[in-house]
Short mmCIF file of C-alpha atoms and ligand atoms in Angstrom, two decimals:
data_model
loop_
_atom_site.label_atom_id
_atom_site.label_comp_id
_atom_site.label_asym_id
_atom_site.label_seq_id
_atom_site.Cartn_x
_atom_site.Cartn_y
_atom_site.Cartn_z
CA MET A 27 -18.50 -44.38 -148.25
CA ALA A 28 -21.68 -44.58 -150.29
CA ASP A 29 -21.19 -41.13 -151.83
CA GLU A 30 -17.58 -41.62 -152.71
CA HIS A 31 -15.97 -43.29 -155.65
CA LEU A 32 -12.82 -45.26 -155.12
CA VAL A 33 -10.60 -46.66 -157.83
CA ALA A 34 -7.25 -48.39 -157.77
CA ALA A 35 -4.51 -47.81 -160.34
CA LEU A 36 -1.46 -49.87 -161.15
CA ASP A 37 1.56 -48.53 -163.00
CA ILE A 38 3.96 -51.31 -163.93
CA GLY A 39 7.11 -49.40 -164.84
CA THR A 40 10.49 -50.75 -165.91
CA THR A 41 12.01 -49.96 -162.50
CA LYS A 42 9.11 -49.84 -160.05
CA ILE A 43 5.51 -50.89 -159.62
CA CYS A 44 3.23 -48.28 -158.10
CA ALA A 45 -0.32 -48.82 -156.90
CA LEU A 46 -2.57 -45.96 -155.86
CA VAL A 47 -6.10 -45.83 -154.50
CA GLY A 48 -7.90 -42.63 -155.48
CA GLU A 49 -11.15 -41.27 -154.16
CA MET A 50 -13.50 -38.74 -155.68
CA ASP A 51 -15.94 -36.89 -153.43
CA LYS A 52 -19.37 -35.52 -154.34
CA GLU A 53 -17.86 -32.22 -155.50
CA GLY A 54 -15.50 -34.03 -157.87
CA ARG A 55 -12.38 -33.46 -155.79
CA VAL A 56 -9.83 -36.26 -156.09
CA TYR A 57 -7.62 -37.53 -153.29
CA ILE A 58 -4.97 -40.22 -153.25
CA VAL A 59 -5.93 -42.21 -150.16
CA GLY A 60 -3.62 -45.19 -150.49
CA HIS A 61 -0.28 -45.92 -152.10
CA GLY A 62 2.22 -48.72 -152.35
CA THR A 63 5.37 -49.30 -154.36
CA ALA A 64 7.64 -52.24 -155.06
CA PRO A 65 10.72 -52.69 -157.26
CA ALA A 66 9.71 -54.10 -160.67
CA GLU A 67 11.13 -57.54 -159.96
CA GLY A 68 10.20 -60.29 -162.38
CA LEU A 69 9.92 -57.87 -165.28
CA ARG A 70 12.47 -56.84 -167.89
CA ARG A 71 11.84 -53.64 -169.78
CA GLY A 72 8.23 -53.80 -168.60
CA VAL A 73 7.63 -57.35 -169.87
CA VAL A 74 6.93 -60.23 -167.47
CA VAL A 75 9.89 -62.64 -167.51
CA ASP A 76 9.36 -64.29 -164.11
CA MET A 77 5.70 -64.79 -163.19
CA GLU A 78 6.26 -65.62 -159.50
CA LYS A 79 8.39 -62.55 -158.83
CA THR A 80 6.04 -60.32 -160.81
CA VAL A 81 3.05 -61.56 -158.82
CA ARG A 82 4.95 -60.90 -155.58
CA SER A 83 5.89 -57.34 -156.64
CA ILE A 84 2.34 -56.47 -157.74
CA THR A 85 0.84 -58.04 -154.60
CA LYS A 86 3.19 -56.00 -152.40
CA ALA A 87 2.40 -52.67 -154.11
CA VAL A 88 -1.36 -53.30 -154.28
CA GLY A 89 -1.46 -54.77 -150.75
CA ASP A 90 0.22 -51.69 -149.29
CA ALA A 91 -2.06 -49.31 -151.22
CA GLY A 92 -5.10 -51.24 -149.97
CA MET A 93 -3.76 -51.21 -146.40
CA VAL A 94 -3.17 -47.47 -146.33
CA SER A 95 -6.60 -46.73 -147.78
CA GLY A 96 -8.45 -49.28 -145.68
CA THR A 97 -9.99 -50.98 -148.70
CA GLU A 98 -9.65 -54.31 -150.40
CA VAL A 99 -8.33 -53.71 -153.88
CA ASP A 100 -9.82 -56.30 -156.21
CA CYS A 101 -9.90 -54.40 -159.50
CA VAL A 102 -7.41 -52.01 -161.05
CA THR A 103 -6.95 -49.59 -163.90
CA VAL A 104 -3.64 -50.78 -165.26
CA GLY A 105 -1.20 -48.93 -167.49
CA ILE A 106 0.45 -50.47 -170.51
CA ALA A 107 3.51 -49.22 -172.38
CA GLY A 108 6.65 -50.61 -173.92
CA GLU A 109 8.40 -51.46 -177.13
CA HIS A 110 5.57 -53.85 -178.09
CA ILE A 111 3.05 -51.00 -178.39
CA ARG A 112 2.26 -49.80 -181.92
CA SER A 113 -0.07 -47.07 -182.99
CA ILE A 114 -1.59 -46.17 -186.33
CA ASN A 115 -4.08 -43.62 -187.50
CA SER A 116 -7.08 -45.16 -189.24
CA HIS A 117 -10.12 -43.99 -191.16
CA GLY A 118 -13.71 -45.25 -190.89
CA VAL A 119 -16.73 -44.40 -193.09
CA ILE A 120 -20.41 -45.29 -192.70
CA ALA A 121 -23.74 -44.27 -194.24
CA VAL A 122 -25.99 -42.49 -191.72
CA ASN A 123 -28.86 -44.72 -190.64
CA ARG A 124 -31.89 -42.54 -189.99
CA SER A 125 -34.21 -41.37 -192.71
CA ASP A 126 -33.99 -37.75 -191.43
CA ASN A 127 -30.16 -38.07 -191.63
CA GLU A 128 -29.66 -37.05 -187.99
CA ILE A 129 -26.44 -38.54 -186.64
CA THR A 130 -26.89 -40.52 -183.44
CA ASP A 131 -24.43 -42.05 -180.99
CA SER A 132 -25.04 -45.40 -182.67
CA ASP A 133 -23.72 -43.95 -185.97
CA VAL A 134 -20.66 -42.66 -184.14
CA ARG A 135 -20.09 -46.10 -182.60
CA LYS A 136 -20.43 -47.73 -186.04
CA ALA A 137 -17.98 -45.28 -187.62
CA ILE A 138 -15.45 -46.03 -184.86
CA GLU A 139 -16.04 -49.76 -185.41
CA ALA A 140 -15.34 -49.22 -189.14
CA ALA A 141 -12.05 -47.47 -188.27
CA ARG A 142 -11.19 -50.41 -185.98
CA ALA A 143 -11.70 -52.86 -188.87
CA VAL A 144 -8.25 -52.25 -190.33
CA ALA A 145 -6.01 -55.24 -190.93
CA ILE A 146 -4.43 -55.87 -187.53
CA PRO A 147 -1.97 -58.80 -187.43
CA VAL A 148 -3.19 -61.79 -185.39
CA ASP A 149 -0.40 -61.33 -182.87
CA ARG A 150 -1.71 -57.92 -181.80
CA ASP A 151 -4.55 -56.85 -179.49
CA ILE A 152 -6.28 -53.51 -179.95
CA ILE A 153 -6.23 -51.65 -176.64
CA HIS A 154 -7.59 -48.24 -177.70
CA VAL A 155 -9.48 -46.76 -180.62
CA ILE A 156 -9.40 -43.03 -179.95
CA PRO A 157 -11.48 -40.81 -182.25
CA GLN A 158 -9.54 -37.74 -183.33
CA GLU A 159 -12.09 -35.98 -185.50
CA PHE A 160 -15.14 -36.62 -187.63
CA ALA A 161 -16.28 -35.48 -191.06
CA VAL A 162 -19.96 -35.19 -191.98
CA ASP A 163 -20.43 -35.43 -195.75
CA ASP A 164 -17.57 -33.20 -196.93
CA GLN A 165 -17.22 -31.06 -193.83
CA PRO A 166 -14.12 -32.12 -191.88
CA GLY A 167 -12.80 -31.12 -188.43
CA ILE A 168 -15.92 -31.97 -186.41
CA LYS A 169 -15.36 -32.91 -182.75
CA ASP A 170 -18.86 -34.16 -181.89
CA PRO A 171 -21.17 -34.98 -184.81
CA ILE A 172 -24.13 -36.22 -182.71
CA GLY A 173 -27.26 -34.26 -183.61
CA MET A 174 -25.79 -33.03 -186.91
CA SER A 175 -27.35 -33.92 -190.21
CA GLY A 176 -25.65 -35.77 -193.07
CA VAL A 177 -25.60 -38.90 -195.19
CA ARG A 178 -21.99 -39.94 -194.70
CA LEU A 179 -20.06 -40.00 -191.42
CA GLU A 180 -16.27 -40.41 -191.39
CA VAL A 181 -13.90 -40.69 -188.48
CA GLU A 182 -10.14 -40.41 -188.07
CA ALA A 183 -9.05 -42.59 -185.18
CA HIS A 184 -5.80 -43.40 -183.40
CA ILE A 185 -5.52 -47.15 -182.92
CA VAL A 186 -3.18 -48.47 -180.27
CA THR A 187 -2.22 -52.14 -180.33
CA ALA A 188 -0.18 -54.30 -177.99
CA SER A 189 1.54 -57.64 -178.49
CA VAL A 190 -0.99 -60.38 -177.69
CA THR A 191 1.57 -62.40 -175.74
CA THR A 192 2.76 -59.48 -173.64
CA ALA A 193 -0.72 -58.17 -172.89
CA ARG A 194 -2.10 -61.60 -172.03
CA THR A 195 0.85 -62.44 -169.78
CA LEU A 196 0.16 -59.19 -167.95
CA TYR A 197 -3.50 -60.20 -167.58
CA ARG A 198 -2.41 -63.60 -166.27
CA ALA A 199 -0.14 -61.98 -163.70
CA LEU A 200 -3.03 -59.79 -162.53
CA GLU A 201 -5.32 -62.81 -162.41
CA ARG A 202 -2.77 -64.58 -160.24
CA CYS A 203 -2.91 -61.53 -157.93
CA GLN A 204 -6.71 -61.94 -157.85
CA LEU A 205 -7.11 -58.58 -159.54
CA GLU A 206 -9.70 -57.79 -162.13
CA VAL A 207 -8.95 -55.23 -164.81
CA ASP A 208 -11.30 -52.23 -164.94
CA HIS A 209 -9.37 -50.58 -167.78
CA ILE A 210 -6.13 -51.20 -169.60
CA VAL A 211 -4.75 -47.80 -170.52
CA LEU A 212 -1.88 -46.61 -172.63
CA GLU A 213 0.42 -44.79 -170.21
CA SER A 214 0.62 -41.74 -172.49
CA LEU A 215 -3.13 -41.30 -172.17
CA ALA A 216 -2.90 -41.60 -168.40
CA LEU A 217 -0.22 -38.90 -168.40
CA SER A 218 -2.46 -36.60 -170.42
CA GLU A 219 -5.02 -36.88 -167.60
CA SER A 220 -2.57 -35.98 -164.86
CA LEU A 221 -0.32 -33.43 -166.59
CA LEU A 222 -2.25 -31.67 -169.36
CA THR A 223 -5.22 -29.35 -169.65
CA ALA A 224 -7.88 -29.65 -172.35
CA ASP A 225 -6.62 -26.32 -173.79
CA GLU A 226 -3.09 -27.68 -174.16
CA ILE A 227 -4.37 -30.82 -175.91
CA GLU A 228 -6.30 -28.57 -178.27
CA ALA A 229 -3.39 -26.21 -178.96
CA GLY A 230 -0.79 -28.96 -179.36
CA VAL A 231 1.57 -30.39 -176.77
CA VAL A 232 4.13 -33.18 -176.40
CA VAL A 233 4.70 -35.38 -173.35
CA VAL A 234 8.13 -36.95 -172.98
CA ASP A 235 8.26 -39.53 -170.17
CA ILE A 236 11.85 -40.54 -169.37
CA GLY A 237 11.57 -43.72 -167.30
CA GLY A 238 14.06 -46.40 -166.36
CA ASP A 239 14.53 -48.39 -169.57
CA LEU A 240 12.16 -46.56 -171.91
CA THR A 241 11.20 -43.07 -172.97
CA ASN A 242 7.60 -42.63 -174.10
CA ILE A 243 6.67 -39.80 -176.42
CA SER A 244 3.13 -38.70 -177.15
CA VAL A 245 2.01 -35.85 -179.35
CA PHE A 246 -1.40 -34.28 -178.86
CA PHE A 247 -3.10 -31.65 -180.97
CA ASP A 248 -6.60 -30.59 -182.05
CA GLY A 249 -7.98 -32.18 -178.90
CA ALA A 250 -6.66 -35.73 -179.32
CA VAL A 251 -3.58 -37.93 -179.22
CA ARG A 252 -2.04 -38.03 -182.72
CA HIS A 253 1.23 -39.88 -182.39
CA THR A 254 2.71 -42.19 -179.76
CA ALA A 255 6.16 -43.74 -179.80
CA VAL A 256 8.69 -45.45 -177.57
CA VAL A 257 12.45 -44.90 -177.52
CA SER A 258 14.31 -47.90 -176.08
CA LEU A 259 16.52 -45.81 -173.80
CA GLY A 260 15.94 -44.37 -170.35
CA SER A 261 17.63 -43.17 -167.20
CA ARG A 262 18.97 -46.64 -166.41
CA ASN A 263 21.19 -46.36 -169.51
CA ILE A 264 22.74 -43.31 -167.87
CA THR A 265 23.43 -45.34 -164.72
CA ASN A 266 25.06 -48.09 -166.80
CA ASP A 267 27.21 -45.52 -168.62
CA ILE A 268 28.38 -44.15 -165.26
CA ALA A 269 29.21 -47.67 -164.01
CA ILE A 270 31.28 -48.38 -167.12
CA GLY A 271 32.84 -44.92 -167.36
CA LEU A 272 33.88 -44.75 -163.71
CA ARG A 273 34.54 -48.51 -163.34
CA THR A 274 32.19 -48.91 -160.44
CA THR A 275 29.14 -51.07 -159.67
CA VAL A 276 25.69 -50.31 -161.05
CA ASP A 277 24.33 -49.69 -157.53
CA ARG A 278 27.07 -47.18 -156.78
CA ALA A 279 26.65 -45.56 -160.16
CA GLU A 280 22.93 -45.12 -159.41
CA THR A 281 23.73 -43.49 -156.05
CA LEU A 282 26.26 -41.17 -157.71
CA LYS A 283 23.69 -40.21 -160.35
CA LEU A 284 21.05 -39.44 -157.71
CA THR A 285 23.33 -37.56 -155.32
CA SER A 286 25.75 -35.74 -157.63
CA GLY A 287 24.49 -36.10 -161.19
CA ALA A 288 23.32 -33.38 -163.56
CA ALA A 289 22.24 -33.44 -167.20
CA LEU A 290 24.33 -30.40 -168.10
CA ARG A 291 28.08 -30.03 -167.62
CA SER A 292 27.66 -26.31 -167.17
CA HIS A 293 25.41 -26.99 -164.18
CA VAL A 294 28.26 -28.10 -161.92
CA ASN A 295 31.44 -26.55 -160.62
CA ALA A 296 34.65 -28.21 -161.87
CA ASN A 297 36.14 -27.80 -158.38
CA ASP A 298 33.38 -29.96 -156.83
CA MET A 299 34.97 -33.31 -156.10
CA ILE A 300 33.16 -36.61 -155.53
CA VAL A 301 34.40 -39.91 -154.15
CA VAL A 302 33.90 -42.97 -156.34
CA PRO A 303 34.29 -46.46 -154.89
CA THR A 304 35.76 -48.89 -157.44
CA ALA A 305 33.92 -52.05 -158.50
CA GLY A 306 35.77 -54.26 -155.99
CA GLY A 307 34.85 -51.84 -153.23
CA THR A 308 38.34 -51.92 -151.78
CA GLN A 309 39.55 -48.63 -153.22
CA GLU A 310 38.17 -45.16 -153.68
CA LYS A 311 39.12 -42.41 -156.06
CA GLU A 312 38.30 -38.75 -156.14
CA ILE A 313 37.06 -37.16 -159.35
CA SER A 314 35.58 -33.84 -160.41
CA ARG A 315 31.79 -33.72 -160.71
CA THR A 316 32.25 -32.54 -164.29
CA VAL A 317 33.65 -36.01 -165.14
CA LEU A 318 30.34 -37.48 -163.95
CA THR A 319 28.23 -34.95 -165.84
CA SER A 320 30.28 -35.39 -169.01
CA ILE A 321 29.19 -39.05 -168.95
CA ILE A 322 25.53 -38.15 -168.33
CA GLU A 323 25.09 -35.27 -170.79
CA PRO A 324 25.71 -37.09 -174.10
CA ARG A 325 23.35 -39.94 -173.15
CA MET A 326 20.62 -37.53 -172.10
CA GLU A 327 21.22 -35.64 -175.35
CA GLU A 328 20.79 -38.90 -177.28
CA ILE A 329 17.51 -39.71 -175.49
CA LEU A 330 16.15 -36.22 -176.16
CA SER A 331 17.30 -36.18 -179.81
CA LEU A 332 15.46 -39.47 -180.43
CA ALA A 333 12.40 -37.85 -178.86
CA VAL A 334 12.79 -34.88 -181.25
CA ARG A 335 12.86 -37.31 -184.19
CA GLU A 336 9.63 -38.94 -183.04
CA ILE A 337 7.90 -35.57 -182.60
CA ARG A 338 8.78 -34.69 -186.22
CA LYS A 339 7.00 -37.86 -187.36
CA ALA A 340 3.73 -36.46 -185.95
CA ASN A 341 3.72 -33.82 -188.73
CA ALA A 342 2.29 -31.20 -186.44
CA ASP A 343 2.26 -27.58 -187.60
CA ALA A 344 2.68 -25.78 -184.33
CA LEU A 345 2.68 -27.32 -180.91
CA THR A 346 2.16 -24.15 -178.94
CA GLY A 347 1.77 -25.99 -175.64
CA GLY A 348 5.43 -27.02 -175.99
CA VAL A 349 7.07 -30.04 -174.38
CA VAL A 350 6.10 -31.38 -170.96
CA LEU A 351 8.77 -33.57 -169.38
CA THR A 352 7.94 -36.30 -166.87
CA GLY A 353 9.26 -39.57 -165.38
CA GLY A 354 12.06 -40.17 -162.91
CA GLY A 355 14.69 -39.43 -165.58
CA VAL A 356 13.66 -35.78 -165.63
CA LEU A 357 14.63 -35.32 -161.98
CA LEU A 358 18.29 -34.96 -162.91
CA PRO A 359 19.08 -31.24 -162.50
CA GLY A 360 19.57 -29.47 -165.82
CA THR A 361 17.33 -31.80 -167.85
CA THR A 362 14.78 -29.10 -168.67
CA GLU A 363 17.55 -26.67 -169.72
CA LEU A 364 19.20 -29.29 -171.93
CA ALA A 365 15.82 -30.13 -173.49
CA GLU A 366 15.22 -26.42 -174.16
CA GLN A 367 18.41 -26.38 -176.22
CA MET A 368 17.28 -29.38 -178.25
CA PHE A 369 13.57 -28.83 -178.82
CA ASP A 370 12.44 -25.94 -180.92
CA MET A 371 9.67 -25.31 -178.43
CA PRO A 372 9.13 -24.18 -174.86
CA VAL A 373 9.90 -26.95 -172.37
CA ARG A 374 8.69 -27.40 -168.81
CA ALA A 375 8.78 -30.10 -166.17
CA GLY A 376 5.28 -31.50 -165.70
CA GLN A 377 3.15 -31.02 -162.65
CA VAL A 378 0.30 -33.26 -161.58
CA THR A 379 -2.88 -31.22 -161.67
CA ASN A 380 -6.52 -32.26 -161.14
CA ILE A 381 -5.66 -34.14 -157.95
CA ASP A 382 -6.47 -32.25 -154.78
CA HIS A 383 -4.34 -34.25 -152.40
CA ILE A 384 -1.32 -36.43 -153.00
CA PRO A 385 0.73 -37.83 -150.09
CA ASP A 386 4.15 -36.15 -149.82
CA ASP A 387 6.11 -39.25 -150.82
CA MET A 388 4.06 -39.63 -154.01
CA MET A 389 4.59 -36.01 -155.11
CA SER A 390 7.24 -36.92 -157.65
CA LEU A 391 7.08 -37.06 -161.44
CA ARG A 392 7.92 -40.76 -161.04
CA PHE A 393 4.29 -41.23 -160.00
CA ALA A 394 2.60 -39.02 -162.62
CA THR A 395 1.53 -42.09 -164.65
CA ALA A 396 -0.09 -43.77 -161.63
CA CYS A 397 -1.91 -40.49 -160.78
CA GLY A 398 -3.15 -40.31 -164.38
CA LEU A 399 -4.41 -43.89 -164.20
CA VAL A 400 -6.43 -42.98 -161.09
CA LEU A 401 -7.98 -40.05 -163.00
CA TYR A 402 -8.68 -42.25 -166.02
CA GLY A 403 -10.35 -44.83 -163.76
CA LEU A 404 -12.48 -42.15 -162.11
CA HIS A 405 -13.48 -40.46 -165.37
CA ASN A 406 -14.33 -43.58 -167.33
CA GLU A 407 -17.13 -45.85 -166.22
CA PRO A 408 -17.52 -48.38 -164.74
CA VAL A 409 -16.37 -46.84 -161.50
CA ARG A 410 -16.42 -49.54 -158.88
CA ASN A 411 -16.85 -48.72 -155.24
CA LEU A 412 -14.11 -50.76 -153.61
CA GLY A 413 -15.22 -49.77 -150.15
CA ALA A 414 -18.79 -51.04 -149.99
CA GLY A 415 -19.22 -54.39 -148.30
CA LYS A 416 -15.57 -55.27 -148.55
CA VAL A 417 -14.53 -54.62 -144.96
CA ARG A 418 -14.58 -58.26 -143.88
CA GLY A 419 -12.50 -59.34 -146.86
CA PHE A 420 -10.12 -56.51 -146.20
CA MET A 421 -9.69 -57.51 -142.55
CA LYS A 422 -8.86 -61.07 -143.62
CA LYS A 423 -6.21 -59.76 -145.99
CA PHE A 424 -4.97 -57.39 -143.31
CA GLU A 425 -4.54 -60.26 -140.84
CA LYS A 426 -2.68 -62.28 -143.47
CA TRP A 427 -0.44 -59.29 -144.22
CA ILE A 428 0.27 -58.75 -140.50
CA SER A 429 1.14 -62.42 -139.99
CA LYS A 430 3.58 -62.20 -142.92
CA GLN A 431 5.27 -59.12 -141.46
CA PHE A 432 6.09 -60.62 -138.04
N1 LIG B 14 15.94 -37.82 -158.01
C1 LIG B 14 16.32 -38.41 -159.13
N2 LIG B 14 17.31 -37.88 -159.88
C2 LIG B 14 17.70 -38.46 -161.02
N3 LIG B 14 17.17 -39.60 -161.51
C3 LIG B 14 16.19 -40.17 -160.80
C4 LIG B 14 15.70 -39.62 -159.58
N4 LIG B 14 14.73 -40.42 -159.11
C5 LIG B 14 14.60 -41.43 -160.00
N5 LIG B 14 15.48 -41.30 -161.02
C6 LIG B 14 15.69 -42.21 -162.13
O1 LIG B 14 14.47 -42.40 -162.79
C7 LIG B 14 14.39 -43.71 -163.34
C8 LIG B 14 13.05 -44.30 -163.02
O2 LIG B 14 12.04 -43.46 -163.50
P1 LIG B 14 10.51 -43.89 -163.42
O3 LIG B 14 10.17 -44.24 -162.01
O4 LIG B 14 9.73 -42.83 -164.10
O5 LIG B 14 10.59 -45.19 -164.32
P2 LIG B 14 9.54 -46.38 -164.51
O6 LIG B 14 8.16 -45.82 -164.50
O7 LIG B 14 9.83 -47.48 -163.55
O8 LIG B 14 9.97 -46.87 -165.92
P3 LIG B 14 9.26 -46.71 -167.36
O9 LIG B 14 8.46 -45.45 -167.32
O10 LIG B 14 10.43 -46.70 -168.31
O11 LIG B 14 8.45 -47.94 -167.53
C9 LIG B 14 15.52 -44.52 -162.70
O12 LIG B 14 16.48 -44.87 -163.69
C10 LIG B 14 16.09 -43.58 -161.64
O13 LIG B 14 17.49 -43.67 -161.59
MG1 LIG B 15 6.91 -44.95 -165.98
#
């Protein structure tokens, strides 16, 4: 294993927790070698509300991923998202240090530090300071100023902050799972690793991630993330609408959505009939599939129109890469077509690229964030080799896991 890099990623979504172990070989090929999922129990809208249950869910997902990969997972690259995330664009200026005015990486670091020094309320933790572009003296639009000459270096940076309480509770939960944090990564950034190419990020592209309770929007252009936002609606709202509209239970509404749902009324035949069990479970009724889709379509339209509003806030001229849809919510047939009607841009369902092998049951857009976290972990040092010297510890965990199963 000495030549291989292994990292573990943890996506704590509003409906499910997904852990992946990814491996990069000497040629830079990436494989998912372990995976585990668990329902997001103990969390509400991505925030820990029951520590014990959260610890159990994370332990199950991470334990399974470790088992499958034959490694002990003791550190993870973890994703963070949610309504508590805020992002602002900030500006930093410094005077160049060297007498010959050559800009060094230390100047760049100082400029980024200056951008970070904006007034951040005490109840917020900075999780990312992402440089967007630099200006040297009065020349703007510079991607990499190192080696250039100038007396003043400026940077535009995107600063992402999280609620201190929420982020620290997450850390505590991971600590309780005996997991160290390699990186804490905004989920939008992880998605850019798994779904986008550098050319698309340069040309301008939007990622819309429709999850369970939340929809995350991120706008990229000129090579960097420019705007990130969260809409407090997701595919679970659709399920709840179905349960109310058809007077059935949430579980049955979810099954109906998955088996017979569509985001567009025009996608289904009015003569297609479906059987709906009532909330008590004692009676059944037969309805047309168009009744189901006429409940789904307006809610999906609402989610997408809120996403459109957020994209406008980014003040982007032209986003020629269009809109890339991801998340479990996008799996409803007709979602891409509906989005095409609402966005003034080309729309496509995302596809995980840059990973050479993904197990069949992880090949869904539900797992695009976890795949992106693996890539982020592999591309950003420190990469920790989980495999080396951990076999004994792993066997102990394995024995414990086995004894729990039987
Ligand atoms: N095949 C499918 N067809 C339609 N909807 C689906 C399908 N599979 C999953 N979903 C829906 O996707 C939602 C979950 O999506 P996802 O797994 O991306 O969310 P999450 O990552 O847990 O949440 P979030 O990203 O909001 O934190 C659920 O509401 C589920 O009903
Ligand atoms: Mg998600």
